[in-house]
XYZ file of C-alpha atoms in Angstrom:
764
model
C 12.536 138.540 -20.536
C 11.577 142.408 -20.661
C 15.216 143.615 -20.120
C 16.808 145.124 -23.012
C 20.722 145.499 -24.264
C 20.774 149.738 -23.417
C 18.614 149.997 -20.461
C 21.326 149.276 -17.893
C 23.444 152.239 -19.225
C 20.572 154.273 -19.399
C 19.090 153.385 -15.634
C 22.821 154.389 -15.003
C 22.323 157.819 -16.125
C 19.217 158.422 -14.966
C 19.597 157.322 -11.168
C 22.761 159.245 -11.362
C 20.689 162.451 -12.154
C 18.036 161.669 -9.927
C 19.949 161.031 -6.969
C 22.214 164.051 -7.457
C 18.729 165.616 -7.320
C 17.350 164.602 -4.573
C 20.442 165.412 -2.289
C 20.189 168.715 -3.285
C 16.555 168.735 -2.777
C 17.447 167.439 0.906
C 16.478 163.245 0.274
C 17.755 161.601 3.204
C 19.351 157.764 1.822
C 20.191 155.904 4.519
C 23.360 153.894 4.319
C 23.661 154.140 0.816
C 19.715 153.227 0.429
C 16.724 154.992 -0.680
C 13.630 153.903 -1.876
C 12.502 152.932 -5.184
C 8.865 152.018 -7.188
C 9.684 148.703 -9.288
C 7.641 148.472 -12.036
C 6.530 144.976 -13.338
C 4.803 143.082 -16.106
C 1.622 141.913 -14.436
C 1.406 138.837 -17.027
C 5.440 137.976 -16.075
C 4.860 136.534 -13.100
C 6.468 133.129 -12.468
C 3.947 130.116 -12.159
C 5.228 129.258 -9.005
C 3.698 132.022 -7.367
C 0.393 131.866 -6.012
C -0.177 135.937 -5.712
C 1.822 138.763 -7.184
C 2.790 139.882 -3.653
C 4.709 136.421 -3.066
C 6.520 137.252 -6.298
C 7.378 141.184 -5.314
C 8.918 140.061 -1.797
C 10.949 137.230 -3.267
C 12.274 139.024 -6.167
C 13.312 142.070 -3.608
C 15.016 139.056 -1.601
C 17.129 137.994 -4.327
C 18.915 141.387 -4.732
C 18.368 142.831 -0.887
C 20.856 140.409 0.903
C 19.023 141.418 3.653
C 15.288 140.886 5.335
C 13.939 143.649 2.925
C 10.874 144.638 3.146
C 7.931 145.696 0.511
C 6.728 149.427 1.398
C 3.492 148.998 -0.918
C 2.434 147.231 -3.408
C 0.487 148.643 -6.374
C -2.152 146.447 -8.115
C -4.003 148.905 -10.415
C -2.578 152.440 -11.482
C 0.662 150.158 -11.647
C 1.773 146.657 -11.438
C 4.839 146.466 -8.688
C 6.037 147.565 -5.641
C 8.445 150.064 -3.692
C 11.100 149.529 -1.345
C 14.438 150.567 -0.085
C 17.311 149.488 -1.975
C 20.812 150.193 -2.859
C 21.825 151.619 -6.015
C 23.739 148.458 -6.927
C 20.699 146.114 -5.966
C 18.097 148.590 -8.068
C 20.222 147.705 -11.054
C 20.093 144.058 -10.426
C 16.346 144.096 -9.710
C 15.744 145.936 -12.989
C 17.819 143.175 -14.558
C 15.274 140.304 -13.355
C 12.912 138.646 -15.811
C 9.768 140.453 -15.559
C 10.630 143.961 -14.419
C 10.277 146.883 -16.277
C 11.628 149.568 -14.506
C 13.001 150.584 -11.297
C 12.505 154.158 -10.499
C 13.988 156.409 -7.859
C 11.724 157.882 -5.693
C 11.033 161.670 -6.246
C 10.046 164.318 -3.541
C 7.354 166.098 -4.463
C 6.455 169.979 -3.168
C 3.326 171.864 -1.991
C 2.489 174.572 -5.353
C 1.883 176.964 -2.531
C -15.897 184.252 -1.677
C -15.397 186.167 -4.685
C -14.052 183.570 -6.872
C -17.631 181.796 -8.254
C -18.767 185.770 -9.017
C -15.891 186.575 -11.049
C -15.854 183.360 -12.926
C -19.684 183.826 -13.658
C -20.215 180.449 -12.077
C -24.006 181.993 -10.923
C -24.922 181.827 -14.896
C -23.076 178.797 -15.099
C -25.166 177.374 -12.497
C -28.597 178.602 -14.046
C -27.832 176.561 -17.218
C -28.144 173.575 -15.082
C -30.215 173.576 -11.942
C -29.402 171.310 -8.574
C -29.662 168.056 -9.351
C -28.914 164.676 -7.859
C -25.952 164.022 -10.514
C -24.408 166.955 -9.091
C -24.172 165.175 -5.909
C -22.732 162.155 -7.065
C -19.515 163.525 -8.267
C -16.395 163.231 -6.015
C -13.393 165.160 -6.286
C -10.185 163.554 -4.575
C -7.912 165.666 -3.275
C -4.173 164.944 -2.471
C -2.362 167.031 -0.088
C -1.930 167.678 3.402
C -5.169 166.660 4.676
C -8.033 168.176 5.832
C -9.869 169.914 8.794
C -13.006 168.483 8.850
C -14.712 170.725 11.355
C -14.736 173.379 8.747
C -18.167 174.566 7.481
C -16.882 174.401 4.192
C -17.402 170.516 4.700
C -21.046 170.821 6.003
C -23.236 168.417 4.646
C -26.592 170.321 4.939
C -28.922 169.539 1.781
C -27.148 166.731 0.809
C -28.444 162.930 0.051
C -26.222 159.960 1.156
C -23.088 158.991 0.258
C -23.516 158.104 -3.555
C -24.271 154.057 -3.759
C -20.939 153.172 -5.475
C -18.433 154.940 -3.318
C -15.927 152.519 -1.883
C -13.929 154.937 0.309
C -13.794 155.459 4.233
C -13.178 157.398 6.660
C -9.697 156.711 8.569
C -9.118 157.255 12.277
C -5.884 158.210 13.489
C -4.261 160.784 16.281
C -6.745 163.728 16.684
C -8.790 162.514 13.939
C -11.796 160.401 14.599
C -13.549 158.085 11.708
C -16.743 159.321 12.479
C -15.549 163.084 11.093
C -16.915 162.383 7.823
C -20.142 162.907 6.632
C -22.210 163.454 3.532
C -19.873 166.092 2.188
C -16.647 165.101 2.950
C -17.384 161.133 2.287
C -13.370 160.037 2.085
C -10.613 160.581 4.598
C -7.290 158.710 4.043
C -3.650 159.276 5.095
C -0.502 157.151 3.834
C 2.698 157.951 4.757
C 4.888 154.840 4.452
C 7.092 155.883 2.116
C 7.755 159.027 3.860
C 8.555 156.981 7.156
C 11.259 154.497 5.375
C 12.850 157.755 4.289
C 12.549 160.176 6.832
C 11.732 158.036 10.163
C 8.977 158.306 12.324
C 6.470 161.027 11.897
C 7.072 163.721 14.591
C 3.806 163.683 15.740
C 4.194 167.032 18.249
C 4.376 168.821 15.075
C 2.034 166.666 12.638
C -0.898 164.334 13.277
C -0.436 160.646 12.180
C -4.040 160.487 10.685
C -5.865 162.586 7.804
C -6.229 165.753 9.907
C -4.563 168.666 8.642
C -1.985 170.593 10.290
C -0.709 172.309 7.506
C -3.599 174.313 5.834
C -3.067 173.649 2.536
C -5.170 170.732 1.796
C -7.850 172.043 3.570
C -7.708 174.939 1.721
C -7.647 173.290 -1.783
C -9.953 170.584 -1.311
C -12.371 173.430 -0.244
C -11.718 175.732 -2.961
C -12.704 172.817 -5.215
C -16.131 171.728 -3.798
C -16.567 173.490 -0.483
C -20.063 173.872 0.640
C -21.367 177.464 0.944
C -19.946 179.667 3.863
C -21.970 182.869 4.921
C -19.916 185.599 6.446
C -16.604 183.761 5.326
C -14.085 186.361 6.030
C -9.774 186.292 7.026
C -9.353 189.200 9.990
C -12.225 191.393 8.403
C -10.568 190.916 4.749
C -12.844 189.719 1.786
C -15.875 188.999 3.577
C -18.710 187.536 1.910
C -19.748 184.266 1.114
C -17.286 181.170 0.808
C -18.048 178.577 -1.717
C -16.191 175.892 -3.619
C -16.348 175.904 -7.372
C -18.612 172.676 -7.078
C -20.514 172.901 -4.119
C -22.466 170.141 -4.505
C -19.742 167.812 -5.171
C -18.580 165.237 -2.375
C -14.667 165.746 -1.397
C -12.475 162.787 -0.029
C -8.876 164.058 1.182
C -5.783 161.635 0.835
C -3.308 162.843 3.052
C 0.274 162.589 1.162
C 2.218 165.599 2.022
C 4.111 165.874 5.571
C 6.482 168.278 6.894
C 9.579 166.889 5.141
C 7.808 166.618 1.848
C 5.257 164.424 -0.565
C 7.051 161.398 -1.319
C 6.299 159.874 -4.766
C 5.300 155.979 -2.801
C 3.018 157.587 -0.837
C 1.362 159.445 -3.387
C 1.079 156.592 -5.685
C -0.469 154.740 -3.232
C -2.962 157.636 -2.650
C -4.009 157.881 -6.200
C -4.489 153.936 -6.694
C -6.634 154.019 -3.577
C -8.349 157.124 -4.653
C -9.297 155.404 -8.113
C -10.413 152.198 -6.643
C -12.662 154.649 -3.602
C -14.208 155.676 -6.313
C -13.070 159.754 -7.284
C -14.705 161.464 -10.528
C -11.687 164.024 -10.568
C -8.301 163.832 -8.955
C -6.864 167.318 -7.814
C -2.803 167.486 -7.043
C -1.495 170.996 -6.036
C 2.056 169.599 -6.301
C 5.070 168.853 -8.432
C 8.250 167.675 -8.281
C 10.297 168.957 -11.603
C 10.136 167.407 -15.295
C 11.301 163.996 -16.119
C 10.211 161.342 -18.445
C 6.711 160.412 -18.142
C 7.850 156.764 -17.279
C 9.834 158.454 -14.221
C 7.092 160.759 -13.389
C 5.017 159.111 -10.664
C 2.165 161.593 -11.190
C 2.264 161.380 -14.772
C 2.230 157.298 -14.167
C -0.760 157.550 -11.859
C -2.627 160.112 -13.905
C -2.195 157.603 -17.055
C -4.165 155.006 -15.681
C -6.831 157.422 -13.668
C -7.691 158.658 -17.488
C -7.797 155.116 -19.215
C -10.434 154.773 -16.162
C -12.648 157.852 -17.198
C -11.155 160.389 -14.120
C -10.222 163.713 -15.102
C -6.900 164.966 -13.568
C -5.750 168.184 -12.583
C -2.571 169.712 -11.185
C -0.738 172.891 -10.569
C 1.545 174.140 -13.283
C 4.557 175.200 -10.099
C 5.370 179.027 -8.739
C 8.737 178.733 -10.547
C 7.835 181.829 -13.355
C 8.009 184.024 -14.892
C 11.241 181.881 -16.062
C 11.110 179.767 -19.431
C 10.234 176.106 -19.082
C 9.614 176.340 -15.837
C 6.276 174.058 -15.509
C 5.711 170.707 -14.518
C 2.814 167.867 -14.806
C 3.324 168.773 -18.381
C 1.754 164.699 -19.382
C -1.037 165.151 -21.964
C -3.076 163.346 -20.244
C -2.943 165.691 -17.133
C -4.551 169.190 -17.239
C -1.969 171.906 -16.446
C -3.147 174.570 -14.568
C -1.224 178.312 -14.066
C -2.378 180.867 -12.146
C -3.912 184.728 -12.656
C -5.485 187.381 -10.347
C -9.106 188.125 -9.380
C -10.451 191.711 -9.320
C -9.892 191.858 -5.906
C -7.313 193.538 -3.933
C -6.451 194.407 -0.461
C -4.326 198.037 -1.069
C -2.004 199.666 1.652
C -0.508 202.840 1.380
C 3.041 203.791 2.436
C 3.737 207.128 1.972
C 7.245 208.858 2.748
C 8.563 211.788 4.624
C 9.010 213.287 1.461
C 5.453 213.555 0.465
C 5.722 210.348 -2.286
C 2.808 207.989 -1.949
C 3.080 203.953 -2.786
C 0.884 201.811 -3.522
C 1.092 198.570 -1.742
C -1.018 195.417 -0.225
C -1.358 193.884 2.899
C -3.773 191.860 4.943
C -2.766 193.135 8.301
C -5.296 193.475 10.883
C -4.513 195.036 14.760
C -3.478 197.961 15.897
C -2.468 200.753 13.754
C 0.407 202.694 13.478
C 0.228 206.399 14.849
C -0.903 208.688 12.474
C 2.062 210.751 12.959
C 4.995 209.998 10.625
C 7.221 207.147 12.060
C 11.271 206.775 11.977
C 12.186 204.553 8.509
C 15.232 202.459 8.027
C 16.274 200.506 5.569
C 16.835 196.746 7.079
C 20.542 196.740 4.945
C 21.338 199.776 6.904
C 20.537 198.470 10.336
C 22.542 195.254 10.322
C 26.130 194.147 10.280
C 25.512 190.641 8.172
C 25.399 190.791 4.433
C 21.720 189.052 4.465
C 20.540 191.678 6.342
C 18.274 193.654 3.934
C 16.805 190.421 3.859
C 15.641 190.634 7.669
C 16.750 187.040 8.011
C 16.711 185.805 11.962
C 18.990 187.430 13.784
C 20.211 189.655 11.719
C 18.812 192.965 12.635
C 20.283 195.311 14.978
C 17.690 196.184 17.866
C 19.376 199.281 18.903
C 18.811 200.356 14.439
C 15.609 199.402 14.102
C 13.644 200.055 17.552
C 10.508 201.792 16.791
C 10.742 202.247 13.093
C 9.177 201.035 10.258
C 11.802 198.856 8.648
C 12.317 198.144 5.124
C 13.445 194.486 4.049
C 13.912 193.072 0.542
C 12.039 190.443 -0.136
C 13.283 186.743 -1.116
C 15.188 183.781 0.418
C 13.202 183.425 3.953
C 9.175 183.349 4.376
C 7.704 186.984 3.408
C 5.512 187.242 6.544
C 8.824 185.687 8.849
C 10.459 188.769 8.110
C 8.075 190.993 9.909
C 8.593 188.645 13.061
C 12.509 189.371 12.830
C 10.735 193.069 12.486
C 8.884 192.558 15.683
C 11.622 190.321 17.334
C 14.316 193.488 17.358
C 11.653 195.986 18.231
C 10.542 197.378 15.035
C 7.314 199.093 14.705
C 6.575 198.072 11.269
C 7.242 196.479 8.128
C 7.505 197.318 4.489
C 8.421 194.292 2.404
C 9.744 195.337 -0.945
C 9.992 193.158 -4.207
C 13.398 193.397 -5.847
C 14.041 192.056 -9.404
C 13.323 188.476 -9.429
C 9.393 189.652 -8.285
C 9.167 192.598 -9.980
C 5.700 194.554 -9.740
C 4.067 191.583 -8.393
C 2.095 192.194 -5.027
C 0.698 189.302 -2.897
C -0.825 190.001 0.431
C 0.130 188.660 3.797
C -1.425 188.536 7.230
C 1.062 190.297 8.901
C 2.159 189.682 12.527
C 2.601 193.607 12.894
C 1.803 196.788 10.579
C 3.214 195.764 7.217
C 2.655 196.449 3.491
C 4.189 194.615 0.359
C 5.312 196.967 -2.454
C 6.811 196.845 -6.260
C 10.502 196.593 -7.535
C 9.970 200.216 -8.681
C 8.405 201.662 -5.514
C 10.760 199.574 -3.224
C 13.978 201.001 -5.287
C 12.558 204.582 -4.631
C 12.054 203.263 -0.916
C 15.599 202.153 -0.415
C 17.092 205.475 -2.578
C 14.578 207.718 0.105
C 16.133 205.741 3.280
C 19.786 205.676 2.486
C 19.881 209.466 1.525
C 17.687 211.204 3.683
C 18.893 212.325 7.209
C 15.732 211.702 9.187
C 13.415 209.553 6.613
C 10.312 209.053 8.162
C 7.285 206.701 6.462
C 3.587 205.375 7.290
C 1.518 202.772 6.572
C -2.394 203.190 5.875
C -4.306 200.186 5.714
C -7.639 200.160 3.100
C -9.369 196.863 3.647
C -10.818 195.016 0.369
C -11.399 196.621 -2.637
C -13.233 194.652 -5.799
C -13.506 195.474 -9.079
C -9.733 196.388 -9.989
C -8.668 196.818 -13.154
C -7.537 194.986 -15.272
C -8.268 191.644 -14.604
C -7.158 188.982 -14.586
C -3.621 189.117 -15.199
C -1.082 186.191 -15.009
C 0.682 185.841 -11.912
C 4.276 186.069 -12.091
C 5.321 183.178 -10.315
C 2.949 181.076 -12.272
C 5.137 178.197 -14.087
C 5.759 179.060 -17.995
C 6.242 176.599 -20.346
C 7.456 175.172 -23.233
C 6.847 171.560 -22.049
C 10.587 170.685 -21.583
C 9.505 166.768 -22.027
C 7.338 166.827 -24.940
C 8.016 170.328 -26.827
C 5.361 169.619 -28.926
C 2.670 169.589 -26.430
C 1.579 173.285 -25.447
C 1.598 173.995 -21.833
C 0.007 175.070 -19.360
C -3.247 174.147 -20.525
C -5.296 177.313 -18.981
C -4.937 179.795 -16.192
C -7.354 179.951 -13.345
C -7.602 182.368 -10.280
C -4.550 181.592 -7.927
C -3.648 184.976 -6.359
C -5.399 185.737 -2.687
C -7.734 183.284 -2.449
C -10.238 182.698 0.259
C -10.902 179.315 1.564
C -10.996 177.183 4.795
C -7.889 176.529 6.999
C -6.611 174.070 9.335
C -6.903 175.070 13.152
C -3.269 173.901 13.873
C -1.666 177.199 11.943
C -1.835 180.458 12.025
C -2.885 181.950 8.822
C 0.900 182.503 7.832
C 1.970 179.113 8.444
C 4.600 180.139 11.251
C 5.200 178.458 14.199
C 4.988 181.700 15.942
C 1.868 182.870 14.791
C -0.471 182.037 17.231
C -3.625 183.421 15.804
C -6.440 181.268 14.217
C -8.546 181.624 11.875
C -11.366 179.691 10.153
C -10.180 180.809 6.699
C -7.173 182.030 5.010
C -6.175 184.248 1.859
C -3.368 182.476 -0.061
C -1.676 182.421 -3.459
C -0.052 179.900 -5.875
C -0.725 177.582 -8.778
C -2.025 175.316 -5.831
C -5.117 177.209 -5.178
C -5.283 177.786 -9.518
C -5.562 173.710 -9.671
C -8.148 173.399 -7.443
C -10.385 175.744 -9.250
C -10.113 173.785 -12.502
C -10.518 170.210 -10.426
C -14.231 171.559 -9.043
C -15.054 172.977 -12.659
C -14.135 169.732 -14.024
C -16.566 168.283 -11.569
C -19.238 170.722 -12.261
C -18.946 169.607 -16.180
C -18.926 166.032 -15.292
C -22.268 166.568 -13.426
C -23.715 168.228 -16.544
C -22.135 165.962 -19.164
C -21.842 162.472 -17.686
C -20.355 160.930 -20.827
C -17.681 163.151 -21.348
C -14.131 161.801 -21.402
C -11.556 163.780 -19.188
C -10.491 165.261 -22.326
C -13.550 166.384 -23.776
C -13.956 168.309 -20.193
C -10.601 169.587 -20.734
C -10.903 170.682 -24.258
C -14.722 172.393 -23.359
C -12.294 174.328 -20.478
C -9.679 175.482 -23.124
C -11.702 176.086 -26.116
C -14.042 178.759 -24.402
C -11.156 180.019 -22.244
C -10.256 183.551 -22.910
C -7.096 185.517 -24.049
C -8.618 188.911 -24.225
C -10.098 191.832 -22.456
C -13.862 193.072 -23.776
C -11.980 195.432 -25.050
C -9.897 193.379 -27.337
C -6.705 193.841 -25.918
C -4.767 190.792 -24.761
C -4.075 189.775 -21.225
C -1.603 191.133 -19.382
C 1.484 189.493 -17.823
C 2.615 190.932 -14.703
C 5.906 189.554 -15.284
C 6.382 191.383 -18.409
C 3.529 194.278 -17.804
C 2.878 193.421 -21.817
C 0.608 190.812 -23.281
C 0.619 187.252 -22.076
C 1.761 184.542 -24.701
C 0.334 181.062 -24.697
C 3.739 179.912 -22.976
C 2.103 182.013 -20.230
C -1.195 181.231 -19.877
C -2.198 178.416 -22.857
C -5.167 178.629 -23.856
C -6.260 181.656 -21.931
C -8.342 181.954 -18.587
C -11.135 179.435 -17.614
C -14.875 180.629 -18.546
C -16.947 178.011 -17.045
C -20.279 180.109 -17.892
C -19.113 179.437 -21.390
C -17.320 175.455 -21.064
C -20.477 174.164 -20.164
C -21.921 174.428 -23.737
C -18.695 174.585 -25.931
C -20.017 173.619 -29.135
C -17.206 170.947 -30.129
C -14.305 169.160 -28.201
C -11.103 167.885 -29.586
C -11.681 164.485 -27.621
C -8.747 161.247 -26.636
C -9.094 157.978 -25.707
C -6.156 155.740 -23.822
C -5.012 154.743 -27.555
C -4.855 158.166 -28.957
C -2.539 158.542 -25.873
C -0.248 155.246 -26.795
C 0.226 156.326 -30.248
C 1.536 159.274 -28.726
C 4.268 157.646 -26.583
C 5.116 155.644 -29.802
C 5.572 158.887 -31.837
C 8.180 160.433 -29.038
C 9.898 156.868 -29.538
C 9.632 155.641 -25.688
C 11.305 152.016 -25.637
C 8.544 149.115 -25.291
C 9.264 148.633 -21.630
C 9.045 152.188 -20.859
C 5.702 152.593 -22.286
C 4.372 149.344 -20.567
C 5.527 150.812 -17.106
C 3.797 153.754 -17.899
C 0.733 152.122 -19.499
C 0.564 148.522 -18.354
C -0.233 147.695 -21.888
C 1.776 145.418 -24.008
C 5.847 146.617 -24.835
C 5.146 145.762 -28.700
C 2.195 148.319 -28.906
C 4.109 150.400 -31.670
C 4.075 149.153 -35.131
C 7.110 149.608 -37.476
C 4.673 149.449 -40.469
C 2.800 152.798 -39.033
C 4.000 156.434 -39.104
C 3.231 158.075 -35.402
C 3.058 161.560 -34.854
C 3.197 163.700 -32.321
C 0.990 166.535 -34.173
C -1.421 163.847 -34.625
C -2.448 163.803 -31.253
C -6.107 165.318 -30.958
C -5.215 167.887 -28.660
C -6.730 171.494 -28.074
C -3.422 173.429 -29.211
C -0.774 173.365 -31.428
C 2.563 173.572 -31.155
C 4.959 173.585 -34.137
C 8.731 173.312 -34.020
C 10.947 174.588 -37.342
C 14.712 174.818 -38.194
C 15.858 178.508 -37.875
C 16.016 178.631 -41.360
C 12.018 177.629 -41.435
C 9.783 174.818 -42.856
C 6.060 173.932 -43.013
C 4.472 171.592 -40.182
C 0.894 169.432 -40.374
C -1.289 168.901 -37.754
C -4.251 166.720 -38.059
C -7.278 167.162 -35.908
C -10.710 165.718 -34.915
C -13.988 168.091 -33.810
C -16.852 166.268 -32.518
C -19.970 168.008 -31.847
C -21.502 168.302 -28.353
C -23.686 170.995 -28.842
C -26.501 172.425 -31.576
C -26.188 171.624 -35.625
C -23.946 174.140 -37.057
C -21.833 175.418 -39.698
C -18.537 176.483 -38.746
C -16.028 178.458 -40.477
C -12.391 178.451 -39.299
C -10.199 181.918 -38.881
C -6.551 181.267 -38.112
C -3.722 184.352 -37.842
C -0.793 184.839 -36.177
C -0.246 187.354 -33.076
C 1.249 191.014 -33.860
C 5.085 190.243 -34.211
C 4.661 186.823 -35.334
C 3.960 187.316 -39.237
C 6.935 184.870 -40.160
C 3.931 181.933 -39.388
C 1.724 181.299 -42.308
C -1.376 179.355 -41.258
C -3.648 177.329 -43.471
C -6.750 175.029 -42.619
C -8.622 172.376 -44.502
C -10.999 171.916 -45.021
C -11.893 175.642 -43.945
C -15.782 174.594 -43.258
C -16.666 172.074 -40.973
C -20.967 171.343 -40.990
C -22.592 169.241 -38.300
C -25.868 167.619 -38.282
C -26.324 165.776 -34.832
C -24.507 165.591 -31.625
C -21.660 163.116 -31.843
C -20.807 163.836 -35.294
C -16.775 163.726 -35.705
C -15.250 166.319 -38.548
C -11.430 166.663 -39.224
C -9.311 169.134 -40.624
C -5.596 169.501 -40.867
C -3.736 172.623 -40.493
C -0.483 173.867 -42.224
C 2.016 175.926 -40.522
C 4.388 177.406 -42.635
C 7.500 179.531 -41.187
C 9.594 181.817 -42.713
C 13.357 182.045 -41.208
C 13.952 183.103 -37.326
C 17.012 183.364 -34.945
C 17.213 179.929 -32.894
C 15.196 180.118 -29.637
C 12.633 182.532 -30.998
C 9.024 181.995 -30.211
C 5.813 183.110 -32.408
C 2.089 182.861 -31.377
C -1.722 182.867 -32.970
C -4.580 181.540 -32.679
C -7.054 179.132 -34.309
C -10.861 179.909 -34.344
C -13.662 177.767 -35.321
C -17.179 180.022 -35.162
C -20.991 179.307 -35.361
C -23.902 181.295 -35.047
C -23.981 179.580 -31.775
C -20.158 178.859 -30.258
C -16.742 180.203 -30.585
C -13.938 177.030 -30.349
C -10.362 178.480 -30.097
C -7.139 177.173 -29.736
C -3.649 178.990 -29.061
C -0.438 178.378 -31.500
C 2.875 178.057 -30.708
C 5.642 177.993 -33.190
C 9.412 177.780 -31.695
C 12.576 178.246 -34.033
C 15.015 175.857 -32.749
């Protein structure tokens, strides 16, 4: 029996919480039933069954009281199945012998040219000239599908599909099985879980096939590994050559997201099939809140993928700048936040009082008159309490006709506000941030002359529009500007740490470009993503950690091609320890949200630097056994570990001492009581570069002087590749109020390499 006495109570509490969250998220629960994922012990199948599928069906029938059907069976990333159950049936099922856990399904959401040069990939590629290994790497992208006709999937110059590839191109509505080629080598779709919850896909709105009708999946997959496309642009903006981070890698897409969301039963099956197909990298730009790793389907799937040597990259989320807002925090996942490029799309708003304000825009169309245009604040042109937000139907046409309308950002989509203004007869729009977004500016392809401005400018404009008897304004669009400084800066929307599941693991791991990113786009939808937008473009510029994640996925593919023997942990270590946390002048990278230096809770190790990551000198490596020790350290129960890892439930030994501080992670997170204390961490470095002697420096950041860091030994010498050396770090802290954070950086330096790790100290 795999059941334990306290599991029923734990299950009831967990299910109640998840069901409440599901209701809030708009999950569909038909007649008390919803989808559950049933984790089973593969070895516990009773002898009377010839196959696991038969056992699963029988166990389901035994509790359902009706002709229930299995939605999916899972055979590799986990053992078990998914099905529609009532809560009582789920509890009864979990009490059966051989059943480890029964988890309610989670609905996940999407985390919605210049980049290679900004990242220095031109320099990095020179270190590893084109080779067959670069084109043997496959990036699997779980998202909204693909628009295969885009030039980003051109296979010119690529050789045959890798010999070990087992994937295929699945046909369906608006998608021919011949749509794949030597670049796009696989395209599949998964919707049984979605349809079990939401009903049949509405084929008038989206294709029942790998076809991408949203744009998000085409954008992310082409960002990761798109072929070079000359003359790419969006409506004349950001013109140049667009290419992915690993332009010679192959792409395989797995459509798991639909109009109603991305359901964990489909995501798990998509991950399982992708691993069986033979991908080397998995990229998932989606998330669904935080929960224990054994209840997080992405964490479960990623664990088994990691065991098979597959690098898994996930977006941190777009819920910043609030603390503890990130998702996908499992230590075997590389968690990616977002920063800016050195490229912007300026627009200038001039008021009738002569004041001029900087903004951004991707508007391309008929310009406003050069003479001043009447200006009005939306809150003064509506009888609705939501009028200032330019919600549908809230503006009074007689008050906005022929005027530039100032709309508050928030609640409805940014570009949607422009449609509302246009439909009410407005001539243009200024979209003003409120305190929720501060000074962060995200460029949009507005449907009418429109520009976004920061909170300070917005406040000044509101005051002017409400106090001047005849307010006027004008907007001038200045095209594309490169060389913007400072850059990068951490995007305000980028989700932040700490890691709420295991605070001893610092997350996010690092940041990558995620603001105003140009990449391929769907032919089904306009650049705004709004149904009424009838413009069609081959490329689009959008922002989010959804965009930063595939940058890292593509860079991981690039590193895999250069270092085929590196583990997923070694690849992540190389990306993290070579990331930069300061500008060339020594000042720390800035955070848009605070307009001050970013911290490791905002950016992890810093901004990715691929030209250095190809030759990191040393790496912090990890195996599946190390992660199992970590799960013992966080005191997961045997059944929980077995459900997550598929390994024996008695893995944790009572005679051993386990510690999160012993996980060989490339960053440090120490926790102290308010009175202060001492905490020791152990790490092991593996030489992957030239022989050399490394000396350590460790220091607290300004304002974090209550932290003392000592390292033993302080010097490590390596004579050959593969050699390993261990060290111990002692963190000592004086007393601080509960909730205080301190930061620092630990650096090993040789004549040729710098291996850096961020430090977080938290007083609880």
